[in-house]
PDB file of C-alpha atoms in Angstrom:
ATOM      1  CA  MET C1327      -5.931 -13.819 -12.972  1.00 92.00           C
ATOM      2  CA  ILE C1328      -2.225 -13.361 -13.661  1.00 95.00           C
ATOM      3  CA  TYR C1329      -0.971 -10.579 -15.944  1.00 95.00           C
ATOM      4  CA  GLU C1330       2.299  -9.573 -17.511  1.00 93.00           C
ATOM      5  CA  HIS C1331       2.665  -5.803 -17.095  1.00 92.00           C
ATOM      6  CA  LEU C1332       5.474  -3.622 -18.475  1.00 88.00           C
ATOM      7  CA  GLY C1333       7.251  -6.807 -19.574  1.00 91.00           C
ATOM      8  CA  ALA C1334       7.329  -8.295 -16.053  1.00 93.00           C
ATOM      9  CA  ARG C1335       5.598 -11.523 -15.052  1.00 95.00           C
ATOM     10  CA  PRO C1336       4.550 -12.460 -11.526  1.00 97.00           C
ATOM     11  CA  ARG C1337       6.593 -15.168  -9.776  1.00 98.00           C
ATOM     12  CA  ILE C1338       4.499 -17.263  -7.421  1.00 98.00           C
ATOM     13  CA  HIS C1339       6.080 -19.947  -5.230  1.00 98.00           C
ATOM     14  CA  ASP C1340       4.770 -23.471  -5.773  1.00 97.00           C
ATOM     15  CA  THR C1341       3.442 -23.632  -2.205  1.00 98.00           C
ATOM     16  CA  ALA C1342       1.534 -20.331  -2.441  1.00 98.00           C
ATOM     17  CA  VAL C1343      -2.214 -20.390  -3.110  1.00 97.00           C
ATOM     18  CA  VAL C1344      -3.848 -17.639  -5.173  1.00 97.00           C
ATOM     19  CA  ALA C1345      -7.643 -17.583  -5.503  1.00 97.00           C
ATOM     20  CA  PRO C1346      -8.884 -17.644  -9.100  1.00 96.00           C
ATOM     21  CA  SER C1347     -10.625 -14.281  -8.685  1.00 97.00           C
ATOM     22  CA  ALA C1348      -7.518 -12.501  -7.357  1.00 98.00           C
ATOM     23  CA  VAL C1349      -5.477 -10.296  -9.734  1.00 97.00           C
ATOM     24  CA  ILE C1350      -1.673 -10.447  -9.741  1.00 98.00           C
ATOM     25  CA  SER C1351      -0.064  -8.029 -12.201  1.00 97.00           C
ATOM     26  CA  GLY C1352       3.540  -7.250 -13.129  1.00 96.00           C
ATOM     27  CA  ASP C1353       6.746  -7.515 -11.121  1.00 98.00           C
ATOM     28  CA  VAL C1354       5.295  -9.418  -8.165  1.00 98.00           C
ATOM     29  CA  THR C1355       7.121 -12.100  -6.160  1.00 98.00           C
ATOM     30  CA  ILE C1356       4.975 -14.184  -3.816  1.00 98.00           C
ATOM     31  CA  GLY C1357       6.948 -16.354  -1.404  1.00 98.00           C
ATOM     32  CA  PRO C1358       6.370 -19.771   0.144  1.00 98.00           C
ATOM     33  CA  ASN C1359       3.089 -20.677   1.834  1.00 98.00           C
ATOM     34  CA  CYS C1360       1.410 -17.352   1.036  1.00 98.00           C
ATOM     35  CA  GLN C1361      -2.354 -17.129   0.594  1.00 98.00           C
ATOM     36  CA  VAL C1362      -4.054 -14.563  -1.642  1.00 98.00           C
ATOM     37  CA  LEU C1363      -7.834 -14.707  -1.257  1.00 98.00           C
ATOM     38  CA  HIS C1364     -10.745 -13.852  -3.544  1.00 98.00           C
ATOM     39  CA  GLY C1365     -10.917 -10.364  -4.996  1.00 98.00           C
ATOM     40  CA  ALA C1366      -7.456  -9.268  -3.819  1.00 98.00           C
ATOM     41  CA  VAL C1367      -5.509  -7.098  -6.268  1.00 98.00           C
ATOM     42  CA  ILE C1368      -1.702  -7.073  -6.211  1.00 98.00           C
ATOM     43  CA  THR C1369      -0.408  -4.736  -8.914  1.00 97.00           C
ATOM     44  CA  ALA C1370       3.143  -3.579  -9.572  1.00 97.00           C
ATOM     45  CA  GLU C1371       2.748  -0.228 -11.320  1.00 93.00           C
ATOM     46  CA  GLY C1372       6.387   0.203 -12.327  1.00 87.00           C
ATOM     47  CA  GLY C1373       7.982  -0.892  -9.051  1.00 95.00           C
ATOM     48  CA  PRO C1374       8.319  -4.388  -7.594  1.00 98.00           C
ATOM     49  CA  ILE C1375       6.204  -6.096  -4.950  1.00 98.00           C
ATOM     50  CA  THR C1376       7.791  -8.834  -2.825  1.00 98.00           C
ATOM     51  CA  PHE C1377       6.177 -11.076  -0.223  1.00 98.00           C
ATOM     52  CA  GLY C1378       8.139 -13.142   2.255  1.00 98.00           C
ATOM     53  CA  GLU C1379       6.665 -16.394   3.503  1.00 98.00           C
ATOM     54  CA  HIS C1380       3.311 -17.072   5.152  1.00 98.00           C
ATOM     55  CA  VAL C1381       1.791 -13.756   4.021  1.00 98.00           C
ATOM     56  CA  ILE C1382      -2.010 -13.773   3.963  1.00 98.00           C
ATOM     57  CA  VAL C1383      -3.810 -11.221   1.798  1.00 98.00           C
ATOM     58  CA  MET C1384      -7.522 -11.403   2.513  1.00 98.00           C
ATOM     59  CA  GLU C1385     -10.567 -10.681   0.386  1.00 98.00           C
ATOM     60  CA  ASN C1386     -10.666  -7.470  -1.647  1.00 98.00           C
ATOM     61  CA  ALA C1387      -7.383  -6.100  -0.289  1.00 98.00           C
ATOM     62  CA  LEU C1388      -5.285  -3.891  -2.604  1.00 98.00           C
ATOM     63  CA  ILE C1389      -1.486  -3.873  -2.731  1.00 98.00           C
ATOM     64  CA  ARG C1390       0.076  -1.443  -5.215  1.00 98.00           C
ATOM     65  CA  ALA C1391       3.695  -0.494  -5.920  1.00 97.00           C
ATOM     66  CA  THR C1392       4.917   2.473  -7.944  1.00 94.00           C
ATOM     67  CA  ALA C1393       8.225   3.198  -9.636  1.00 92.00           C
ATOM     68  CA  ALA C1394       9.135   5.513  -6.752  1.00 93.00           C
ATOM     69  CA  ASN C1395       7.738   3.286  -3.983  1.00 96.00           C
ATOM     70  CA  PRO C1396       8.053  -0.493  -4.215  1.00 98.00           C
ATOM     71  CA  VAL C1397       6.252  -2.730  -1.735  1.00 98.00           C
ATOM     72  CA  HIS C1398       7.924  -5.272   0.517  1.00 98.00           C
ATOM     73  CA  ILE C1399       5.894  -7.392   2.912  1.00 98.00           C
ATOM     74  CA  GLY C1400       7.897  -9.514   5.334  1.00 98.00           C
ATOM     75  CA  ASP C1401       7.153 -12.940   6.788  1.00 98.00           C
ATOM     76  CA  HIS C1402       4.014 -13.895   8.719  1.00 98.00           C
ATOM     77  CA  VAL C1403       2.003 -10.783   7.820  1.00 98.00           C
ATOM     78  CA  LEU C1404      -1.784 -10.667   7.632  1.00 98.00           C
ATOM     79  CA  VAL C1405      -3.375  -8.037   5.373  1.00 98.00           C
ATOM     80  CA  GLY C1406      -7.055  -7.880   6.281  1.00 98.00           C
ATOM     81  CA  PRO C1407     -10.128  -7.655   4.050  1.00 98.00           C
ATOM     82  CA  MET C1408     -10.427  -4.379   2.127  1.00 98.00           C
ATOM     83  CA  ALA C1409      -7.078  -3.126   3.405  1.00 98.00           C
ATOM     84  CA  SER C1410      -4.893  -1.029   1.112  1.00 98.00           C
ATOM     85  CA  VAL C1411      -1.099  -0.931   0.978  1.00 98.00           C
ATOM     86  CA  SER C1412       0.459   1.504  -1.487  1.00 98.00           C
ATOM     87  CA  GLY C1413       4.228   1.758  -1.913  1.00 97.00           C
ATOM     88  CA  ALA C1414       5.101   0.759   1.658  1.00 98.00           C
ATOM     89  CA  THR C1415       7.470  -1.531   3.552  1.00 98.00           C
ATOM     90  CA  ILE C1416       5.873  -3.903   6.035  1.00 98.00           C
ATOM     91  CA  ALA C1417       8.208  -5.775   8.403  1.00 98.00           C
ATOM     92  CA  ASP C1418       7.700  -9.308   9.792  1.00 98.00           C
ATOM     93  CA  GLU C1419       4.764 -10.376  11.956  1.00 98.00           C
ATOM     94  CA  VAL C1420       2.596  -7.326  11.262  1.00 98.00           C
ATOM     95  CA  PHE C1421      -1.208  -7.322  11.472  1.00 98.00           C
ATOM     96  CA  LEU C1422      -3.054  -4.921   9.156  1.00 98.00           C
ATOM     97  CA  ALA C1423      -6.727  -5.208  10.105  1.00 98.00           C
ATOM     98  CA  THR C1424      -9.834  -4.820   7.965  1.00 98.00           C
ATOM     99  CA  GLY C1425      -9.985  -1.527   6.077  1.00 98.00           C
ATOM    100  CA  THR C1426      -6.551  -0.227   7.052  1.00 98.00           C
ATOM    101  CA  ARG C1427      -4.826   2.226   4.686  1.00 98.00           C
ATOM    102  CA  ILE C1428      -1.033   2.300   4.394  1.00 98.00           C
ATOM    103  CA  PHE C1429       0.314   5.052   2.123  1.00 97.00           C
ATOM    104  CA  ASN C1430       3.375   5.573  -0.079  1.00 97.00           C
ATOM    105  CA  GLY C1431       6.739   5.588   1.617  1.00 97.00           C
ATOM    106  CA  ALA C1432       5.377   4.310   4.951  1.00 98.00           C
ATOM    107  CA  ARG C1433       7.440   1.846   6.992  1.00 98.00           C
ATOM    108  CA  ILE C1434       5.727  -0.458   9.468  1.00 98.00           C
ATOM    109  CA  GLY C1435       8.002  -2.007  12.116  1.00 98.00           C
ATOM    110  CA  GLU C1436       8.036  -5.625  13.276  1.00 98.00           C
ATOM    111  CA  ARG C1437       5.109  -7.007  15.260  1.00 98.00           C
ATOM    112  CA  SER C1438       3.049  -3.838  14.850  1.00 98.00           C
ATOM    113  CA  GLU C1439      -0.740  -3.742  14.658  1.00 98.00           C
ATOM    114  CA  VAL C1440      -2.731  -1.319  12.553  1.00 98.00           C
ATOM    115  CA  ARG C1441      -6.281  -1.896  13.704  1.00 98.00           C
ATOM    116  CA  ILE C1442      -9.627  -1.672  11.883  1.00 98.00           C
ATOM    117  CA  ASN C1443      -9.921   1.352   9.551  1.00 98.00           C
ATOM    118  CA  ALA C1444      -6.722   2.940  10.884  1.00 98.00           C
ATOM    119  CA  VAL C1445      -4.369   4.893   8.602  1.00 98.00           C
ATOM    120  CA  VAL C1446      -0.581   5.027   8.363  1.00 98.00           C
ATOM    121  CA  HIS C1447       0.050   8.092   6.259  1.00 96.00           C
ATOM    122  CA  LEU C1448       2.561   9.022   3.598  1.00 94.00           C
ATOM    123  CA  ARG C1449       6.255   8.627   4.578  1.00 95.00           C
ATOM    124  CA  THR C1450       5.335   7.681   8.136  1.00 97.00           C
ATOM    125  CA  ALA C1451       7.692   5.469  10.161  1.00 97.00           C
ATOM    126  CA  LEU C1452       5.869   3.248  12.632  1.00 98.00           C
ATOM    127  CA  PRO C1453       8.380   1.728  15.098  1.00 98.00           C
ATOM    128  CA  ALA C1454       8.417  -1.969  15.961  1.00 98.00           C
ATOM    129  CA  GLU C1455       5.603  -3.208  18.214  1.00 98.00           C
ATOM    130  CA  SER C1456       3.458  -0.123  17.656  1.00 98.00           C
ATOM    131  CA  VAL C1457      -0.338  -0.108  17.761  1.00 98.00           C
ATOM    132  CA  VAL C1458      -2.527   2.257  15.778  1.00 98.00           C
ATOM    133  CA  PRO C1459      -5.979   2.045  17.427  1.00 98.00           C
ATOM    134  CA  ILE C1460      -9.233   1.500  15.551  1.00 98.00           C
ATOM    135  CA  GLY C1461      -9.852   4.442  13.219  1.00 97.00           C
ATOM    136  CA  TRP C1462      -6.799   6.422  14.342  1.00 98.00           C
ATOM    137  CA  VAL C1463      -4.132   8.014  12.132  1.00 97.00           C
ATOM    138  CA  ALA C1464      -0.356   7.563  12.321  1.00 97.00           C
ATOM    139  CA  VAL C1465       1.487  10.399  10.620  1.00 96.00           C
ATOM    140  CA  GLY C1466       5.082  11.581  10.307  1.00 93.00           C
ATOM    141  CA  ASP C1467       8.618  10.591  11.214  1.00 93.00           C
ATOM    142  CA  PRO C1468       8.884  10.653  14.174  1.00 94.00           C
ATOM    143  CA  VAL C1469       5.366   9.294  14.232  1.00 96.00           C
ATOM    144  CA  GLN C1470       2.369  10.880  15.919  1.00 95.00           C
ATOM    145  CA  ILE C1471      -0.595   8.570  16.528  1.00 97.00           C
ATOM    146  CA  LEU C1472      -3.706  10.720  16.638  1.00 96.00           C
ATOM    147  CA  SER C1473      -7.443  10.195  17.011  1.00 96.00           C
ATOM    148  CA  PRO C1474      -9.605  11.245  14.057  1.00 92.00           C
ATOM    149  CA  GLU C1475     -10.960  14.139  16.155  1.00 94.00           C
ATOM    150  CA  GLN C1476      -7.486  15.729  16.058  1.00 94.00           C
ATOM    151  CA  HIS C1477      -7.882  16.779  12.444  1.00 91.00           C
ATOM    152  CA  GLU C1478      -5.897  20.012  12.751  1.00 91.00           C
ATOM    153  CA  GLN C1479      -2.843  18.179  14.144  1.00 90.00           C
ATOM    154  CA  ILE C1480      -3.171  15.480  11.488  1.00 89.00           C
ATOM    155  CA  TRP C1481      -3.424  18.089   8.736  1.00 88.00           C
ATOM    156  CA  THR C1482      -0.437  20.049  10.072  1.00 87.00           C
ATOM    157  CA  ALA C1483       1.774  16.949   9.853  1.00 84.00           C
ATOM    158  CA  GLN C1484       0.184  15.710   6.637  1.00 82.00           C
ATOM    159  CA  ARG C1485       0.579  19.026   4.799  1.00 82.00           C
ATOM    160  CA  GLU C1486       4.351  18.902   5.271  1.00 82.00           C
ATOM    161  CA  LEU C1487       4.451  15.348   3.883  1.00 84.00           C
ATOM    162  CA  ASP C1488       3.114  16.775   0.560  1.00 85.00           C
ATOM    163  CA  PHE C1489       0.909  13.985  -0.797  1.00 87.00           C
ATOM    164  CA  PRO C1490       0.325  15.445  -4.316  1.00 87.00           C
ATOM    165  CA  GLY C1491       4.000  16.325  -4.761  1.00 88.00           C
ATOM    166  CA  TYR C1492       5.397  13.093  -3.366  1.00 88.00           C
ATOM    167  CA  VAL C1493       2.994  10.667  -5.072  1.00 88.00           C
ATOM    168  CA  PHE C1494       2.069  12.495  -8.283  1.00 87.00           C
ATOM    169  CA  GLY C1495       4.810  15.092  -8.774  1.00 86.00           C
ATOM    170  CA  VAL C1496       2.302  17.963  -8.776  1.00 89.00           C
ATOM    171  CA  ASP C1497       2.657  21.043  -6.569  1.00 88.00           C
ATOM    172  CA  ARG C1498      -0.322  21.453  -4.221  1.00 85.00           C
ATOM    173  CA  SER C1499      -0.536  25.174  -5.085  1.00 88.00           C
ATOM    174  CA  THR C1500      -1.123  24.452  -8.806  1.00 86.00           C
ATOM    175  CA  PRO C1501      -4.420  26.212  -9.666  1.00 90.00           C
ATOM    176  CA  ASP C1502      -5.726  23.213 -11.621  1.00 92.00           C
ATOM    177  CA  LEU C1503      -4.282  20.596  -9.235  1.00 91.00           C
ATOM    178  CA  MET C1504      -6.856  17.891  -9.923  1.00 90.00           C
ATOM    179  CA  VAL C1505      -6.665  18.418 -13.696  1.00 93.00           C
ATOM    180  CA  GLN C1506      -2.882  18.004 -13.656  1.00 87.00           C
ATOM    181  CA  LEU C1507      -3.011  15.110 -11.208  1.00 88.00           C
ATOM    182  CA  THR C1508      -5.690  13.067 -12.999  1.00 91.00           C
ATOM    183  CA  GLU C1509      -4.228  13.595 -16.467  1.00 90.00           C
ATOM    184  CA  ARG C1510      -0.744  12.578 -15.310  1.00 85.00           C
ATOM    185  CA  TYR C1511      -2.041   9.548 -13.404  1.00 86.00           C
ATOM    186  CA  ALA C1512      -4.289   8.462 -16.286  1.00 89.00           C
ATOM    187  CA  ARG C1513      -1.276   8.445 -18.651  1.00 86.00           C
ATOM    188  CA  SER C1514       0.573   6.200 -16.224  1.00 86.00           C
ATOM    189  CA  LEU C1515      -2.358   3.817 -15.752  1.00 85.00           C
ATOM    190  CA  ALA C1516      -2.942   3.620 -19.525  1.00 87.00           C
ATOM    191  CA  ARG C1517       0.163   1.410 -19.675  1.00 86.00           C
ATOM    192  CA  HIS C1518      -2.184  -1.454 -18.730  1.00 85.00           C
ATOM    193  CA  SER C1519      -3.505  -1.426 -22.304  1.00 85.00           C
ATOM    194  CA  ASP C1520      -0.503  -3.599 -23.244  1.00 86.00           C
ATOM    195  CA  ASP C1521      -0.945  -6.149 -20.418  1.00 89.00           C
ATOM    196  CA  HIS C1522      -1.093  -9.839 -21.306  1.00 86.00           C
ATOM    197  CA  ALA C1523      -3.026 -12.489 -19.386  1.00 90.00           C
ATOM    198  CA  LEU C1524      -0.855 -15.494 -18.512  1.00 84.00           C
TER     199      LEU C1524
END
């Protein structure tokens, strides 16, 4: 399913293969020999998404760009089933395993591996040839790679990265944080009411 969103149409190279149940929406460029499998969603929410060549996006993965954080995925990258990439830059020859979560402003260096259910947090810079172990969390710049049991250290680094302020423009100390956040985000997402299937 291919959609025009905010006046932008996806551009898919002739050699790329997109499953009929995948969704490609907006300012998306998919390069040569890419494969987008069933149930994947690639949606440019105001910022562009670009794929190099030989990118594989597996079943039910989500790739989302925003106006503040476009997505670029380099050559020979595999995005595993149910992985999520939001507003990040992924260099060449990166493996993002099943269930990984890559957040806004993150940068993943060449030949890195983010293993099953691991997280690369907001504005985190993962150097080339890094490994984030199964279920672990990479956070910050310079990066710390921490086990999930190290919640206090993760939260200390994460708090300074300011997820609600950076992604949604809402101060964490706002008394009605979730009211402000959801209303603002809903207005942005409502722009899909004008999408056109191609």
